[in-house]
XYZ file of C-alpha atoms in Angstrom:
520
model
C 185.181 69.580 63.331
C 186.635 69.730 66.699
C 185.454 71.728 69.504
C 186.832 75.229 69.866
C 188.950 76.837 72.594
C 187.553 80.115 74.441
C 188.981 83.408 75.258
C 188.368 86.889 75.774
C 190.042 89.621 73.672
C 191.136 91.511 76.376
C 193.923 88.897 77.285
C 195.725 90.623 74.578
C 195.354 94.010 75.906
C 196.206 93.062 79.591
C 199.367 91.717 78.784
C 200.933 94.562 76.538
C 202.643 95.715 79.454
C 204.653 92.469 79.190
C 206.523 93.880 76.278
C 203.559 92.500 74.097
C 204.025 88.904 75.154
C 201.184 86.969 75.850
C 199.949 83.320 76.240
C 196.910 81.185 75.418
C 195.001 79.244 77.942
C 195.253 75.421 77.347
C 192.512 73.275 76.128
C 190.428 71.537 78.898
C 191.324 68.300 80.026
C 188.486 68.080 82.404
C 186.049 65.310 81.648
C 182.660 64.326 82.930
C 184.273 62.411 85.883
C 187.835 62.837 87.191
C 189.113 63.767 83.540
C 187.265 60.905 81.828
C 184.588 61.530 79.154
C 181.301 59.630 79.322
C 182.464 57.557 76.241
C 185.576 56.487 77.954
C 183.499 55.524 81.359
C 181.133 53.381 79.253
C 183.919 51.801 77.362
C 185.980 50.987 80.440
C 182.556 49.896 82.442
C 181.766 47.528 79.600
C 185.254 46.315 79.653
C 185.160 45.533 83.294
C 181.681 43.847 82.896
C 183.227 41.546 80.171
C 186.431 40.748 82.243
C 184.131 39.704 85.302
C 182.043 37.607 83.072
C 185.219 35.968 81.403
C 186.454 35.054 84.788
C 182.918 33.504 85.865
C 183.019 31.598 82.453
C 186.585 30.504 82.992
C 185.917 28.988 86.342
C 182.663 27.084 84.896
C 184.769 25.459 82.182
C 184.006 27.511 79.160
C 187.438 28.512 78.461
C 186.928 29.521 74.745
C 184.179 31.812 75.568
C 185.961 33.387 78.643
C 188.957 34.036 76.521
C 187.038 35.704 73.570
C 185.167 37.795 76.554
C 188.791 38.615 77.682
C 189.779 39.806 74.373
C 186.793 42.130 74.002
C 187.527 43.455 77.384
C 191.125 44.354 76.395
C 189.906 45.969 73.196
C 187.320 48.068 75.145
C 189.937 49.231 77.473
C 192.365 50.115 74.862
C 189.584 52.237 73.016
C 188.702 53.797 76.213
C 192.016 54.863 77.344
C 194.285 55.019 74.297
C 195.152 58.490 72.575
C 195.935 58.276 68.717
C 197.293 61.485 67.108
C 196.126 63.882 69.641
C 192.584 62.368 70.051
C 191.056 59.722 72.300
C 190.194 56.662 70.518
C 186.662 57.081 71.261
C 186.684 60.390 69.468
C 188.142 58.565 66.287
C 185.139 56.223 66.357
C 182.509 58.605 64.735
C 185.110 59.980 62.408
C 186.010 56.693 61.005
C 182.633 55.441 61.005
C 181.378 58.360 59.040
C 184.390 58.314 56.530
C 183.734 54.572 55.896
C 179.964 55.086 55.330
C 180.910 58.083 53.109
C 182.901 55.914 50.814
C 180.742 53.043 50.617
C 178.121 55.359 49.427
C 180.435 56.770 47.081
C 180.120 60.392 48.484
C 183.926 60.989 48.812
C 184.035 62.067 45.132
C 182.150 65.239 43.626
C 181.643 66.248 40.093
C 180.687 69.733 39.419
C 180.508 72.397 36.625
C 179.540 70.573 33.553
C 178.780 67.329 35.369
C 176.650 69.005 38.027
C 172.851 68.377 38.192
C 171.818 72.068 38.344
C 173.181 74.770 36.271
C 171.067 77.603 37.609
C 172.826 81.067 37.991
C 171.553 81.510 41.634
C 172.992 78.327 42.814
C 176.710 77.308 43.455
C 177.961 73.692 42.789
C 180.101 73.371 45.962
C 180.909 69.937 47.458
C 180.213 68.699 50.839
C 178.970 70.952 53.795
C 179.136 74.073 51.296
C 176.463 72.626 48.961
C 173.533 74.593 50.471
C 174.669 78.098 49.468
C 173.189 80.082 46.833
C 173.758 83.788 45.716
C 171.455 86.448 47.235
C 171.043 89.669 44.977
C 172.382 92.570 46.962
C 173.120 96.042 45.658
C 174.834 98.712 47.721
C 173.167 101.974 48.786
C 174.845 103.707 45.912
C 172.783 101.622 43.514
C 175.534 100.303 41.369
C 177.883 98.262 43.756
C 176.927 94.719 43.891
C 177.875 92.863 47.103
C 178.306 89.017 47.077
C 176.065 87.436 49.767
C 175.909 83.759 50.374
C 172.557 82.386 51.948
C 172.752 78.881 53.110
C 169.275 77.440 53.148
C 169.749 74.650 55.618
C 171.743 76.561 58.249
C 169.708 79.939 57.611
C 172.724 82.083 57.521
C 174.083 84.780 55.392
C 177.733 85.208 54.619
C 179.789 87.947 53.105
C 183.706 88.696 52.835
C 185.445 92.009 53.395
C 188.911 92.037 51.446
C 191.617 93.678 53.667
C 195.028 94.768 53.580
C 197.831 94.172 55.795
C 200.559 96.685 56.958
C 204.023 96.128 57.943
C 203.720 95.344 61.492
C 207.312 93.884 61.968
C 209.095 97.192 61.007
C 206.588 99.372 63.033
C 207.563 101.032 66.260
C 206.662 99.320 69.406
C 204.145 102.059 70.282
C 202.391 101.472 66.880
C 202.395 97.922 67.385
C 200.664 98.281 70.767
C 198.172 100.669 69.451
C 197.128 98.166 66.562
C 196.697 95.415 68.935
C 194.523 97.505 71.208
C 192.544 98.702 68.375
C 191.959 95.232 67.100
C 190.928 93.961 70.378
C 188.311 96.877 70.491
C 187.086 95.455 67.132
C 186.871 92.091 68.554
C 184.825 93.512 71.556
C 182.394 95.431 69.105
C 181.821 92.493 66.869
C 180.889 90.358 69.923
C 178.706 92.664 71.834
C 177.235 95.147 69.450
C 176.826 93.022 66.403
C 176.577 89.733 68.108
C 173.071 91.210 69.357
C 172.209 92.246 65.844
C 172.660 88.689 64.559
C 176.453 88.144 63.958
C 176.857 84.301 64.515
C 180.487 83.996 63.753
C 183.200 85.474 61.765
C 186.569 84.300 60.302
C 189.770 85.888 59.307
C 191.380 84.031 56.456
C 194.804 85.010 55.099
C 195.921 83.008 52.058
C 199.615 83.289 50.631
C 199.567 82.172 46.902
C 202.567 82.459 44.259
C 202.505 85.731 42.533
C 202.596 83.926 39.197
C 201.890 87.532 37.540
C 205.241 88.773 38.905
C 204.575 92.470 39.305
C 208.284 93.285 38.840
C 208.355 91.395 35.454
C 205.146 93.379 34.314
C 206.464 96.633 35.616
C 209.857 96.231 33.614
C 207.987 95.170 30.466
C 205.790 98.130 30.742
C 208.347 100.800 31.564
C 211.175 99.623 29.469
C 212.363 101.779 26.356
C 215.133 99.825 24.808
C 214.568 96.218 25.244
C 217.882 95.251 23.524
C 220.310 96.846 25.846
C 222.492 94.705 28.256
C 220.908 96.630 31.003
C 217.460 95.330 29.961
C 218.396 91.935 29.484
C 220.161 91.652 33.070
C 216.980 92.917 34.751
C 214.749 90.702 32.681
C 216.631 87.749 33.745
C 216.703 88.803 37.487
C 213.001 89.415 37.568
C 212.149 86.297 35.872
C 214.211 84.299 38.531
C 212.352 86.009 41.180
C 208.877 84.933 39.697
C 208.614 81.391 41.301
C 209.687 82.842 44.744
C 207.184 85.948 44.646
C 204.218 85.607 46.813
C 201.091 87.514 47.449
C 199.187 87.702 50.706
C 195.355 88.207 50.510
C 193.143 88.653 53.807
C 189.510 88.238 53.923
C 187.098 89.123 56.904
C 184.086 86.854 56.470
C 180.950 87.544 58.599
C 178.246 85.121 59.018
C 174.790 86.356 60.123
C 171.903 84.214 61.691
C 168.759 84.853 59.674
C 166.495 83.539 62.489
C 168.061 86.254 64.748
C 167.309 88.931 62.220
C 163.744 87.881 61.510
C 162.280 90.842 63.274
C 164.254 93.238 61.162
C 163.436 91.310 58.144
C 159.756 91.215 58.769
C 159.863 95.226 59.312
C 161.793 95.406 55.925
C 158.901 93.686 54.080
C 160.379 90.124 54.067
C 161.839 87.925 51.308
C 165.351 87.962 49.995
C 165.451 91.630 49.024
C 164.695 92.574 52.766
C 167.282 89.942 53.992
C 170.016 91.657 51.691
C 169.068 95.066 52.962
C 169.143 94.319 56.676
C 172.680 92.516 56.163
C 173.917 95.407 53.887
C 173.013 97.948 56.616
C 175.153 95.911 59.235
C 178.055 95.379 56.614
C 178.370 99.229 56.305
C 178.854 99.547 60.022
C 181.400 96.657 60.321
C 183.703 98.086 57.494
C 183.769 101.299 59.322
C 184.863 99.589 62.601
C 187.506 97.738 60.706
C 188.622 100.963 58.990
C 188.741 102.872 62.191
C 191.209 100.172 63.536
C 193.565 101.102 60.895
C 193.130 98.110 58.696
C 192.671 99.273 55.191
C 190.001 97.387 52.968
C 188.809 97.142 49.319
C 185.213 96.780 50.213
C 183.013 93.828 50.441
C 183.617 91.119 47.739
C 181.350 91.306 44.515
C 179.694 88.153 43.547
C 182.194 87.697 40.777
C 185.102 88.701 43.145
C 183.660 86.198 45.776
C 183.489 83.425 43.086
C 186.888 84.189 41.829
C 188.403 83.678 45.379
C 186.527 80.225 45.688
C 187.333 79.316 42.190
C 191.070 79.703 42.549
C 191.187 77.913 45.929
C 189.740 74.877 44.027
C 191.792 75.388 41.095
C 195.116 76.986 41.936
C 196.399 76.602 38.209
C 193.608 79.330 37.190
C 195.211 81.831 39.747
C 197.296 83.400 36.994
C 194.488 83.850 34.328
C 192.146 85.227 37.008
C 194.759 87.759 38.255
C 194.767 89.155 34.529
C 191.039 89.548 34.365
C 189.690 93.141 34.640
C 193.217 94.713 33.783
C 191.880 95.439 30.151
C 188.618 96.619 28.503
C 186.109 94.244 27.775
C 187.267 91.715 30.129
C 185.297 91.789 33.577
C 187.160 90.853 36.805
C 186.611 87.586 38.310
C 184.360 84.888 37.169
C 180.625 84.138 36.783
C 179.115 83.439 40.132
C 177.879 80.036 39.002
C 181.243 78.716 38.174
C 182.733 79.165 41.678
C 182.744 75.486 42.330
C 185.398 72.936 41.458
C 185.144 70.660 38.229
C 185.830 67.732 40.612
C 187.150 66.745 44.148
C 188.160 63.442 45.592
C 189.492 62.054 48.998
C 192.710 60.484 48.510
C 193.491 58.196 51.332
C 192.597 59.699 54.863
C 194.569 62.863 54.852
C 194.537 64.355 51.261
C 191.662 66.077 49.161
C 192.434 66.235 45.537
C 190.694 69.012 43.744
C 190.980 70.269 40.164
C 194.750 71.140 39.739
C 196.124 70.561 43.385
C 196.207 68.590 46.366
C 195.404 69.905 49.870
C 195.715 68.879 53.547
C 194.217 70.664 56.602
C 195.865 70.941 60.021
C 194.082 71.958 62.934
C 195.954 73.766 65.851
C 194.811 71.773 68.747
C 197.011 73.502 71.140
C 198.076 77.211 71.104
C 201.299 78.359 72.819
C 201.034 78.114 76.326
C 204.272 79.922 77.058
C 204.951 83.670 76.641
C 205.216 84.453 73.045
C 205.511 87.693 71.005
C 202.680 89.476 68.829
C 204.502 88.195 65.857
C 204.742 84.251 66.646
C 202.839 83.168 63.382
C 205.091 85.306 61.100
C 207.189 82.234 60.091
C 204.022 80.595 58.924
C 203.830 83.468 56.325
C 207.560 84.019 55.487
C 209.339 80.587 55.770
C 207.218 78.543 53.536
C 207.280 78.875 49.785
C 204.196 76.740 48.976
C 200.526 77.763 48.884
C 198.932 77.871 52.158
C 195.921 79.266 53.843
C 195.593 80.069 57.696
C 191.893 80.763 59.051
C 190.806 81.855 62.439
C 187.180 81.320 63.000
C 185.584 82.803 65.971
C 181.981 82.823 67.534
C 181.021 85.185 70.059
C 179.129 83.701 72.986
C 176.127 85.737 74.625
C 177.006 87.236 77.996
C 174.418 85.273 79.909
C 175.402 81.817 78.385
C 179.089 82.878 78.903
C 178.613 83.813 82.667
C 176.718 80.483 83.061
C 179.346 78.363 81.379
C 182.187 80.109 83.452
C 180.198 79.483 86.636
C 179.281 75.737 85.468
C 183.289 75.392 84.722
C 184.299 76.681 88.220
C 181.965 74.603 90.184
C 182.709 71.524 88.266
C 186.616 72.095 88.883
C 186.041 72.823 92.557
C 184.220 69.506 92.806
C 187.016 67.714 90.958
C 189.622 69.226 93.429
C 187.646 68.248 96.246
C 187.314 64.555 94.927
C 191.014 64.591 94.431
C 191.945 65.505 98.003
C 189.672 62.810 99.481
C 191.264 60.133 97.008
C 194.758 61.724 97.757
C 195.385 62.368 94.095
C 197.895 64.619 92.630
C 196.678 67.768 90.975
C 198.728 68.393 87.990
C 200.379 71.644 86.842
C 198.321 71.525 83.759
C 195.210 71.256 85.694
C 196.318 74.251 87.978
C 196.883 76.282 84.762
C 193.589 75.555 83.602
C 192.055 76.479 86.727
C 193.616 79.940 86.523
C 192.919 80.379 82.961
C 189.103 79.667 84.031
C 189.239 82.543 86.553
C 190.886 84.768 84.191
C 188.317 84.358 81.670
C 185.743 84.972 84.419
C 187.357 88.174 85.423
C 187.423 89.598 81.986
C 183.756 88.647 81.560
C 182.937 90.606 84.921
C 184.804 93.434 83.361
C 182.487 93.520 80.169
C 184.624 91.826 77.752
C 183.273 89.386 75.085
C 184.056 85.373 75.343
C 184.808 83.747 72.143
C 185.076 80.106 70.839
C 187.524 79.909 68.197
C 189.606 77.448 66.187
C 192.856 77.951 64.234
C 193.159 75.777 60.864
C 195.926 75.704 58.226
C 195.651 74.360 54.816
C 198.688 73.524 52.653
C 198.013 73.209 48.762
C 200.640 71.580 46.234
C 200.458 70.300 42.789
C 201.967 66.926 43.714
C 201.524 64.552 46.819
C 205.489 64.727 47.440
C 205.263 68.466 47.543
C 202.344 68.429 49.816
C 204.201 66.043 52.130
C 207.409 68.212 52.237
C 205.239 71.473 52.848
C 203.434 69.707 55.647
C 206.482 68.935 57.383
C 207.721 72.576 57.061
C 204.482 73.933 58.377
C 204.324 71.503 61.348
C 207.897 72.205 62.102
C 207.285 76.053 62.157
C 204.130 75.550 64.328
C 206.069 73.326 66.774
C 208.651 76.085 67.241
C 206.047 78.659 67.961
C 204.566 76.406 70.739
C 201.779 74.946 68.724
C 200.600 71.233 68.572
C 199.037 70.807 64.980
C 196.857 67.785 64.175
C 195.989 66.515 60.748
C 192.212 66.169 60.396
C 192.443 62.552 59.169
C 188.947 61.349 57.679
C 187.693 65.010 57.647
C 189.492 66.699 54.822
C 186.742 67.288 52.575
C 184.892 69.295 55.553
C 188.112 70.726 56.626
C 188.795 72.417 53.233
C 185.457 74.008 53.146
C 186.076 75.261 56.728
C 189.464 76.676 56.262
C 190.431 77.138 52.625
C 187.188 78.862 51.725
C 186.082 82.214 53.326
C 182.956 81.227 54.459
C 183.163 81.408 58.133
C 182.821 77.649 58.829
C 184.528 75.259 61.099
C 183.021 75.373 64.509
C 181.037 72.601 65.913
C 177.440 73.841 67.272
C 176.886 74.482 70.695
C 174.866 71.667 72.347
C 173.314 72.021 75.925
C 174.609 74.737 78.177
C 177.905 74.608 76.407
C 179.887 71.681 74.704
C 183.173 73.631 74.218
């Protein structure tokens, strides 16, 4: 996945005085030297070397060899300087290479469930980067409530998901809206500071909009009607039946990911083993749920293993959504699905930009540029209300430790000062974007000095449809809505299998690891 942007949540609070209008800092365009990355510098340098060699060979009479080297030089220059679909050509090379190797090894197809090699109850048959998850037994303090914890053996993380309920933000008074934003900013600070020190590696907020195939109005009418032969009933039945395809249900999940290595001391004090890991994580989950509730966000508690599995299963198999919604309504039918059946029956990469999974086709977009002009707090409303198809919006964020954040800010300021000095000596123009980036770096540094937490984050959108044509139409609609909001959305070509696991599933994935001091 692509590197993330950075911000401090106080940006939201500081701009509330401006009628709750705020903007996001642009993605950094500064490279290693004068805006160029090392890969670009290597490509251009090799191109110059080939061009010089071609000239010397042409003078000596080896015209065909010189012509071949000239073509190589031109290709290297194009690869080093050209941008395709929002990325540099050098950034496409590892993506294309990885996708081709994956297809050559026939790893672009997955078969699960009855075709899976393991059927153990403690394991999930999930494709791609999510294959390392297993269920971790966990029972809450009341002794009866089971909490779904997913442990990843390779990454040494433990993940849980909290089901949240939204409130009508649009119809609330301005003062209420401001207070909700301030409360949520406080939640971000608590998650990044207090729980970041306690092992919280990252969190994600996943909101999915699915067709309400159960149609609550239709069920309510059928359950309360006395005379089903009257003209009034027939009229209402026709009205509710017609509203079925357009009815939608919004579901929100807050997924938190804990680093087991950073909790090793607490786990050792608790006795070690899976039971100790579960006990330590459950203690932190209680505090996080209370923090979210204090911000005015209603919750239904942490997902149980069957509830968590039902969410994962319905993402892979949208056609199963209606049946899963009816489970638990009557006696003898448990809600959700068996935890070992959370994965798909089959997935397959179709072309470069589509992932086929069970009964649906999905495409994931990465919001490469957030709005840089002033926007209101409801700038994403159109994404939830103006699209009738199934879609999922995920914001994944990683709190940065204060020491590393300060070091990164100082490094960024020093580097930009050096670039500015070099441009002055070379009499190069400093663009408005570079000036805006410099102001954003200074703003983030001031916020960190005030004690606010710095985050790396990425915003992803997944569109799901039953046909390729429907997927194309919904994709155009979503991209148009994001463009009107001031965003630049990029299709993750060649990475759809990884993107689906990061965006459509509430697992808190999707951020590249930090390398060196900071590779954000």
